[in-house]
Amino acid sequence: MEFVNVSKNLEERGFRVHTFAGTEDVAAYLLENIQQTTVGIGGSATVEALNVYDKLVAQNKVVWHWRVEDKAAARVEAMQTEVYLTSANALAETGEIINIDGSGNRCASMFFGHQRIYYIIGRNKLTADYDSGVWRARNVAAPKRAQQMKRKTPCALKADKCYDCKSPERICRGMVTLWGPMSGTQVEVLLVDEDLGL
């Protein structure tokens, strides 16, 4: 896959961009650049696919609510780390990063509180433009995640599209768009030439 256009557009928006052939390469990059610090991880099937958690723990204090019993406390603690790892529900070729959240911890961390944020984004998340990115986040990523979580929502029955339901089990409660890195935060977008996450 060619990442030339999206890389250029991301860089023009102020993001640092690196491209990788696969998960092993991006994992090695993260382990080399994240040492002796505190690391928070958002709910991310992409980060899970990298298999870096145990290796990061050996060199850092890592907080990930997917790995502990007290998930609520971990979400809060992860928001106070120096480094944050996450992905995106969609990345528009025009450079916008789009995410949907249910608890708000992941989206909040994208906006404030960290010195460095790494977005690890597989080629399957890339869309032609902003509108198609929003469509992908709502109609591909969110329904598949709701199905994985065994939620009783219309989208989880078929994982086919968003029904804009009012279910108390709805996981898509807010959507954010990043047009550029927040002031004072170093943000790196790591593009991976593999299908990763939802």
PDB file of C-alpha atoms in Angstrom:
ATOM      1  CA  MET A   1       0.000   0.000   0.000  1.00  0.00           C
ATOM      2  CA  GLU A   2       1.111   3.527  -0.751  1.00  0.00           C
ATOM      3  CA  PHE A   3       1.053   5.876   2.232  1.00  0.00           C
ATOM      4  CA  VAL A   4       2.599   8.811   0.344  1.00  0.00           C
ATOM      5  CA  ASN A   5      -0.450  11.089   0.201  1.00  0.00           C
ATOM      6  CA  VAL A   6      -1.679  10.493   3.725  1.00  0.00           C
ATOM      7  CA  SER A   7       1.863  10.842   5.104  1.00  0.00           C
ATOM      8  CA  LYS A   8       2.270  14.182   3.351  1.00  0.00           C
ATOM      9  CA  ASN A   9      -1.094  15.437   4.563  1.00  0.00           C
ATOM     10  CA  LEU A  10      -0.451  14.305   8.143  1.00  0.00           C
ATOM     11  CA  GLU A  11       2.961  16.009   8.166  1.00  0.00           C
ATOM     12  CA  GLU A  12       1.441  19.236   6.840  1.00  0.00           C
ATOM     13  CA  ARG A  13      -0.928  19.126   9.807  1.00  0.00           C
ATOM     14  CA  GLY A  14       1.992  18.824  12.250  1.00  0.00           C
ATOM     15  CA  PHE A  15       2.069  15.082  12.923  1.00  0.00           C
ATOM     16  CA  ARG A  16       5.286  13.071  12.842  1.00  0.00           C
ATOM     17  CA  VAL A  17       4.816  10.108  10.523  1.00  0.00           C
ATOM     18  CA  HIS A  18       6.641   6.795  10.121  1.00  0.00           C
ATOM     19  CA  THR A  19       5.715   3.861   7.906  1.00  0.00           C
ATOM     20  CA  PHE A  20       6.360   0.198   8.621  1.00  0.00           C
ATOM     21  CA  ALA A  21       6.079  -2.988   6.589  1.00  0.00           C
ATOM     22  CA  GLY A  22       4.485  -4.963   9.419  1.00  0.00           C
ATOM     23  CA  THR A  23       3.801  -5.424  13.110  1.00  0.00           C
ATOM     24  CA  GLU A  24       7.291  -6.681  13.995  1.00  0.00           C
ATOM     25  CA  ASP A  25       8.871  -3.487  12.669  1.00  0.00           C
ATOM     26  CA  VAL A  26       6.490  -1.129  14.430  1.00  0.00           C
ATOM     27  CA  ALA A  27       6.768  -3.113  17.683  1.00  0.00           C
ATOM     28  CA  ALA A  28      10.563  -2.834  17.563  1.00  0.00           C
ATOM     29  CA  TYR A  29      10.277   0.931  16.989  1.00  0.00           C
ATOM     30  CA  LEU A  30       8.001   1.383  19.997  1.00  0.00           C
ATOM     31  CA  LEU A  31      10.215  -0.701  22.282  1.00  0.00           C
ATOM     32  CA  GLU A  32      13.284   1.283  21.218  1.00  0.00           C
ATOM     33  CA  ASN A  33      11.607   4.645  21.806  1.00  0.00           C
ATOM     34  CA  ILE A  34       9.607   3.956  24.963  1.00  0.00           C
ATOM     35  CA  GLN A  35      11.898   3.240  27.897  1.00  0.00           C
ATOM     36  CA  GLN A  36      11.968   4.152  31.589  1.00  0.00           C
ATOM     37  CA  THR A  37       8.696   6.077  31.547  1.00  0.00           C
ATOM     38  CA  THR A  38       4.982   5.692  32.256  1.00  0.00           C
ATOM     39  CA  VAL A  39       2.748   4.324  29.505  1.00  0.00           C
ATOM     40  CA  GLY A  40      -1.024   4.299  29.154  1.00  0.00           C
ATOM     41  CA  ILE A  41      -2.801   2.199  26.558  1.00  0.00           C
ATOM     42  CA  GLY A  42      -6.292   2.798  25.228  1.00  0.00           C
ATOM     43  CA  GLY A  43      -8.677  -0.008  24.370  1.00  0.00           C
ATOM     44  CA  SER A  44      -7.122  -1.108  21.095  1.00  0.00           C
ATOM     45  CA  ALA A  45      -7.150  -4.359  19.165  1.00  0.00           C
ATOM     46  CA  THR A  46      -4.327  -2.874  17.101  1.00  0.00           C
ATOM     47  CA  VAL A  47      -2.034  -2.458  20.107  1.00  0.00           C
ATOM     48  CA  GLU A  48      -3.021  -5.954  21.236  1.00  0.00           C
ATOM     49  CA  ALA A  49      -1.903  -7.347  17.860  1.00  0.00           C
ATOM     50  CA  LEU A  50       1.592  -5.887  18.341  1.00  0.00           C
ATOM     51  CA  ASN A  51       2.314  -8.144  21.346  1.00  0.00           C
ATOM     52  CA  VAL A  52       4.354  -5.411  23.025  1.00  0.00           C
ATOM     53  CA  TYR A  53       2.657  -5.239  26.419  1.00  0.00           C
ATOM     54  CA  ASP A  54       4.930  -7.674  28.298  1.00  0.00           C
ATOM     55  CA  LYS A  55       8.062  -6.149  26.788  1.00  0.00           C
ATOM     56  CA  LEU A  56       6.928  -2.622  27.623  1.00  0.00           C
ATOM     57  CA  VAL A  57       6.205  -3.700  31.214  1.00  0.00           C
ATOM     58  CA  ALA A  58       9.800  -4.902  31.552  1.00  0.00           C
ATOM     59  CA  GLN A  59      11.095  -1.355  30.899  1.00  0.00           C
ATOM     60  CA  ASN A  60       8.248   0.941  31.987  1.00  0.00           C
ATOM     61  CA  LYS A  61       5.260   1.362  34.256  1.00  0.00           C
ATOM     62  CA  VAL A  62       2.382   0.400  31.953  1.00  0.00           C
ATOM     63  CA  VAL A  63      -1.322   0.930  32.645  1.00  0.00           C
ATOM     64  CA  TRP A  64      -3.891  -0.842  30.475  1.00  0.00           C
ATOM     65  CA  HIS A  65      -7.445  -1.511  31.582  1.00  0.00           C
ATOM     66  CA  TRP A  66      -7.512  -4.628  29.405  1.00  0.00           C
ATOM     67  CA  ARG A  67      -4.977  -6.219  31.773  1.00  0.00           C
ATOM     68  CA  VAL A  68      -6.391  -5.493  35.242  1.00  0.00           C
ATOM     69  CA  GLU A  69      -9.455  -6.184  37.351  1.00  0.00           C
ATOM     70  CA  ASP A  70     -10.185  -2.561  38.318  1.00  0.00           C
ATOM     71  CA  LYS A  71     -10.786  -1.207  34.836  1.00  0.00           C
ATOM     72  CA  ALA A  72     -12.263   2.129  35.938  1.00  0.00           C
ATOM     73  CA  ALA A  73      -9.219   3.020  38.050  1.00  0.00           C
ATOM     74  CA  ALA A  74      -6.862   1.910  35.269  1.00  0.00           C
ATOM     75  CA  ARG A  75      -8.616   4.143  32.744  1.00  0.00           C
ATOM     76  CA  VAL A  76      -8.058   7.147  35.008  1.00  0.00           C
ATOM     77  CA  GLU A  77      -4.441   6.230  35.782  1.00  0.00           C
ATOM     78  CA  ALA A  78      -3.648   5.679  32.094  1.00  0.00           C
ATOM     79  CA  MET A  79      -4.740   9.245  31.388  1.00  0.00           C
ATOM     80  CA  GLN A  80      -1.934  10.533  33.629  1.00  0.00           C
ATOM     81  CA  THR A  81       1.010   8.785  31.960  1.00  0.00           C
ATOM     82  CA  GLU A  82       3.779  10.449  29.987  1.00  0.00           C
ATOM     83  CA  VAL A  83       3.234   8.238  26.930  1.00  0.00           C
ATOM     84  CA  TYR A  84      -0.036   6.994  25.434  1.00  0.00           C
ATOM     85  CA  LEU A  85      -0.568   4.263  22.830  1.00  0.00           C
ATOM     86  CA  THR A  86      -3.742   4.026  20.802  1.00  0.00           C
ATOM     87  CA  SER A  87      -5.082   3.573  17.294  1.00  0.00           C
ATOM     88  CA  ALA A  88      -7.873   5.096  15.243  1.00  0.00           C
ATOM     89  CA  ASN A  89     -11.230   3.994  13.938  1.00  0.00           C
ATOM     90  CA  ALA A  90     -10.409   5.753  10.679  1.00  0.00           C
ATOM     91  CA  LEU A  91      -7.674   7.825   9.086  1.00  0.00           C
ATOM     92  CA  ALA A  92      -8.679  10.024   6.172  1.00  0.00           C
ATOM     93  CA  GLU A  93      -6.146  10.363   3.378  1.00  0.00           C
ATOM     94  CA  THR A  94      -6.640  14.107   3.842  1.00  0.00           C
ATOM     95  CA  GLY A  95      -5.066  13.760   7.312  1.00  0.00           C
ATOM     96  CA  GLU A  96      -7.927  13.679   9.830  1.00  0.00           C
ATOM     97  CA  ILE A  97      -7.839  11.034  12.589  1.00  0.00           C
ATOM     98  CA  ILE A  98     -11.328   9.899  13.634  1.00  0.00           C
ATOM     99  CA  ASN A  99     -12.277   8.001  16.784  1.00  0.00           C
ATOM    100  CA  ILE A 100     -15.459   6.889  18.534  1.00  0.00           C
ATOM    101  CA  ASP A 101     -15.550   6.134  22.254  1.00  0.00           C
ATOM    102  CA  GLY A 102     -17.936   4.774  24.841  1.00  0.00           C
ATOM    103  CA  SER A 103     -16.240   5.607  28.148  1.00  0.00           C
ATOM    104  CA  GLY A 104     -14.372   8.678  26.916  1.00  0.00           C
ATOM    105  CA  ASN A 105     -10.985   7.745  28.344  1.00  0.00           C
ATOM    106  CA  ARG A 106      -9.356   7.060  24.986  1.00  0.00           C
ATOM    107  CA  CYS A 107     -10.662  10.182  23.286  1.00  0.00           C
ATOM    108  CA  ALA A 108      -9.841  12.333  26.319  1.00  0.00           C
ATOM    109  CA  SER A 109      -6.261  11.061  26.250  1.00  0.00           C
ATOM    110  CA  MET A 110      -5.955  12.061  22.615  1.00  0.00           C
ATOM    111  CA  PHE A 111      -6.554  15.677  23.626  1.00  0.00           C
ATOM    112  CA  PHE A 112      -4.752  16.279  26.889  1.00  0.00           C
ATOM    113  CA  GLY A 113      -2.374  15.021  29.535  1.00  0.00           C
ATOM    114  CA  HIS A 114       0.448  13.197  27.767  1.00  0.00           C
ATOM    115  CA  GLN A 115       3.865  14.277  26.540  1.00  0.00           C
ATOM    116  CA  ARG A 116       3.864  11.777  23.680  1.00  0.00           C
ATOM    117  CA  ILE A 117       1.087   9.936  21.868  1.00  0.00           C
ATOM    118  CA  TYR A 118       1.594   7.152  19.350  1.00  0.00           C
ATOM    119  CA  TYR A 119      -1.197   6.266  16.927  1.00  0.00           C
ATOM    120  CA  ILE A 120      -0.597   2.840  15.390  1.00  0.00           C
ATOM    121  CA  ILE A 121      -2.792   2.606  12.289  1.00  0.00           C
ATOM    122  CA  GLY A 122      -3.120  -0.315   9.870  1.00  0.00           C
ATOM    123  CA  ARG A 123      -3.877   0.074   6.185  1.00  0.00           C
ATOM    124  CA  ASN A 124      -7.475  -1.099   6.694  1.00  0.00           C
ATOM    125  CA  LYS A 125      -8.271   2.134   8.567  1.00  0.00           C
ATOM    126  CA  LEU A 126      -7.347   4.390   5.643  1.00  0.00           C
ATOM    127  CA  THR A 127     -10.211   6.121   3.823  1.00  0.00           C
ATOM    128  CA  ALA A 128     -10.302   8.498   0.875  1.00  0.00           C
ATOM    129  CA  ASP A 129     -11.574  11.544   2.763  1.00  0.00           C
ATOM    130  CA  TYR A 130     -13.059  12.804   6.023  1.00  0.00           C
ATOM    131  CA  ASP A 131     -16.672  11.862   5.267  1.00  0.00           C
ATOM    132  CA  SER A 132     -15.735   8.285   4.389  1.00  0.00           C
ATOM    133  CA  GLY A 133     -13.614   8.174   7.544  1.00  0.00           C
ATOM    134  CA  VAL A 134     -16.609   9.127   9.681  1.00  0.00           C
ATOM    135  CA  TRP A 135     -18.683   6.524   7.815  1.00  0.00           C
ATOM    136  CA  ARG A 136     -16.060   3.845   8.497  1.00  0.00           C
ATOM    137  CA  ALA A 137     -15.808   4.683  12.194  1.00  0.00           C
ATOM    138  CA  ARG A 138     -19.590   4.533  12.632  1.00  0.00           C
ATOM    139  CA  ASN A 139     -20.498   1.673  10.299  1.00  0.00           C
ATOM    140  CA  VAL A 140     -17.479  -0.635  10.370  1.00  0.00           C
ATOM    141  CA  ALA A 141     -15.396  -0.204  13.527  1.00  0.00           C
ATOM    142  CA  ALA A 142     -18.101   0.527  16.104  1.00  0.00           C
ATOM    143  CA  PRO A 143     -20.512  -2.285  15.113  1.00  0.00           C
ATOM    144  CA  LYS A 144     -17.703  -4.853  15.054  1.00  0.00           C
ATOM    145  CA  ARG A 145     -16.529  -3.740  18.487  1.00  0.00           C
ATOM    146  CA  ALA A 146     -20.074  -3.877  19.869  1.00  0.00           C
ATOM    147  CA  GLN A 147     -20.372  -7.413  18.533  1.00  0.00           C
ATOM    148  CA  GLN A 148     -17.038  -8.408  20.100  1.00  0.00           C
ATOM    149  CA  MET A 149     -18.239  -7.035  23.429  1.00  0.00           C
ATOM    150  CA  LYS A 150     -21.507  -8.997  23.089  1.00  0.00           C
ATOM    151  CA  ARG A 151     -23.588  -5.869  23.490  1.00  0.00           C
ATOM    152  CA  LYS A 152     -27.346  -6.008  22.977  1.00  0.00           C
ATOM    153  CA  THR A 153     -27.496  -3.306  20.336  1.00  0.00           C
ATOM    154  CA  PRO A 154     -28.956  -3.386  16.823  1.00  0.00           C
ATOM    155  CA  CYS A 155     -25.518  -2.996  15.249  1.00  0.00           C
ATOM    156  CA  ALA A 156     -24.092  -5.941  17.206  1.00  0.00           C
ATOM    157  CA  LEU A 157     -26.649  -8.363  15.802  1.00  0.00           C
ATOM    158  CA  LYS A 158     -25.118  -8.211  12.343  1.00  0.00           C
ATOM    159  CA  ALA A 159     -22.115  -5.918  12.805  1.00  0.00           C
ATOM    160  CA  ASP A 160     -23.182  -4.284   9.562  1.00  0.00           C
ATOM    161  CA  LYS A 161     -23.894  -0.601  10.309  1.00  0.00           C
ATOM    162  CA  CYS A 162     -24.779   1.992  12.899  1.00  0.00           C
ATOM    163  CA  TYR A 163     -28.477   2.247  13.701  1.00  0.00           C
ATOM    164  CA  ASP A 164     -28.018   5.363  15.874  1.00  0.00           C
ATOM    165  CA  CYS A 165     -29.768   3.426  18.609  1.00  0.00           C
ATOM    166  CA  LYS A 166     -30.718   4.660  22.066  1.00  0.00           C
ATOM    167  CA  SER A 167     -29.723   1.415  23.769  1.00  0.00           C
ATOM    168  CA  PRO A 168     -28.176   1.690  27.247  1.00  0.00           C
ATOM    169  CA  GLU A 169     -25.526  -0.731  25.964  1.00  0.00           C
ATOM    170  CA  ARG A 170     -24.511   1.549  23.110  1.00  0.00           C
ATOM    171  CA  ILE A 171     -20.705   1.859  22.886  1.00  0.00           C
ATOM    172  CA  CYS A 172     -20.527   4.755  20.418  1.00  0.00           C
ATOM    173  CA  ARG A 173     -21.313   7.686  22.705  1.00  0.00           C
ATOM    174  CA  GLY A 174     -18.932  10.288  21.353  1.00  0.00           C
ATOM    175  CA  MET A 175     -16.842  10.907  18.272  1.00  0.00           C
ATOM    176  CA  VAL A 176     -13.771  13.097  17.922  1.00  0.00           C
ATOM    177  CA  THR A 177     -11.662  14.299  15.040  1.00  0.00           C
ATOM    178  CA  LEU A 178      -8.028  15.255  15.372  1.00  0.00           C
ATOM    179  CA  TRP A 179      -7.057  17.878  12.773  1.00  0.00           C
ATOM    180  CA  GLY A 180      -3.578  18.227  14.251  1.00  0.00           C
ATOM    181  CA  PRO A 181      -1.605  17.438  17.390  1.00  0.00           C
ATOM    182  CA  MET A 182      -2.667  19.305  20.492  1.00  0.00           C
ATOM    183  CA  SER A 183      -0.322  22.144  21.462  1.00  0.00           C
ATOM    184  CA  GLY A 184       2.595  20.915  23.540  1.00  0.00           C
ATOM    185  CA  THR A 185       2.115  17.228  22.687  1.00  0.00           C
ATOM    186  CA  GLN A 186       4.412  15.221  20.432  1.00  0.00           C
ATOM    187  CA  VAL A 187       2.217  12.992  18.283  1.00  0.00           C
ATOM    188  CA  GLU A 188       3.541  10.251  16.013  1.00  0.00           C
ATOM    189  CA  VAL A 189       1.399   8.389  13.524  1.00  0.00           C
ATOM    190  CA  LEU A 190       2.825   4.955  12.799  1.00  0.00           C
ATOM    191  CA  LEU A 191       1.376   3.620   9.558  1.00  0.00           C
ATOM    192  CA  VAL A 192       1.565  -0.153   9.152  1.00  0.00           C
ATOM    193  CA  ASP A 193       1.144  -1.979   5.841  1.00  0.00           C
ATOM    194  CA  GLU A 194      -1.043  -4.662   7.409  1.00  0.00           C
ATOM    195  CA  ASP A 195      -4.699  -4.919   8.342  1.00  0.00           C
ATOM    196  CA  LEU A 196      -4.793  -4.237  12.077  1.00  0.00           C
ATOM    197  CA  GLY A 197      -7.658  -3.949  14.516  1.00  0.00           C
ATOM    198  CA  LEU A 198     -11.220  -3.086  13.628  1.00  0.00           C
TER     199      LEU A 198
END
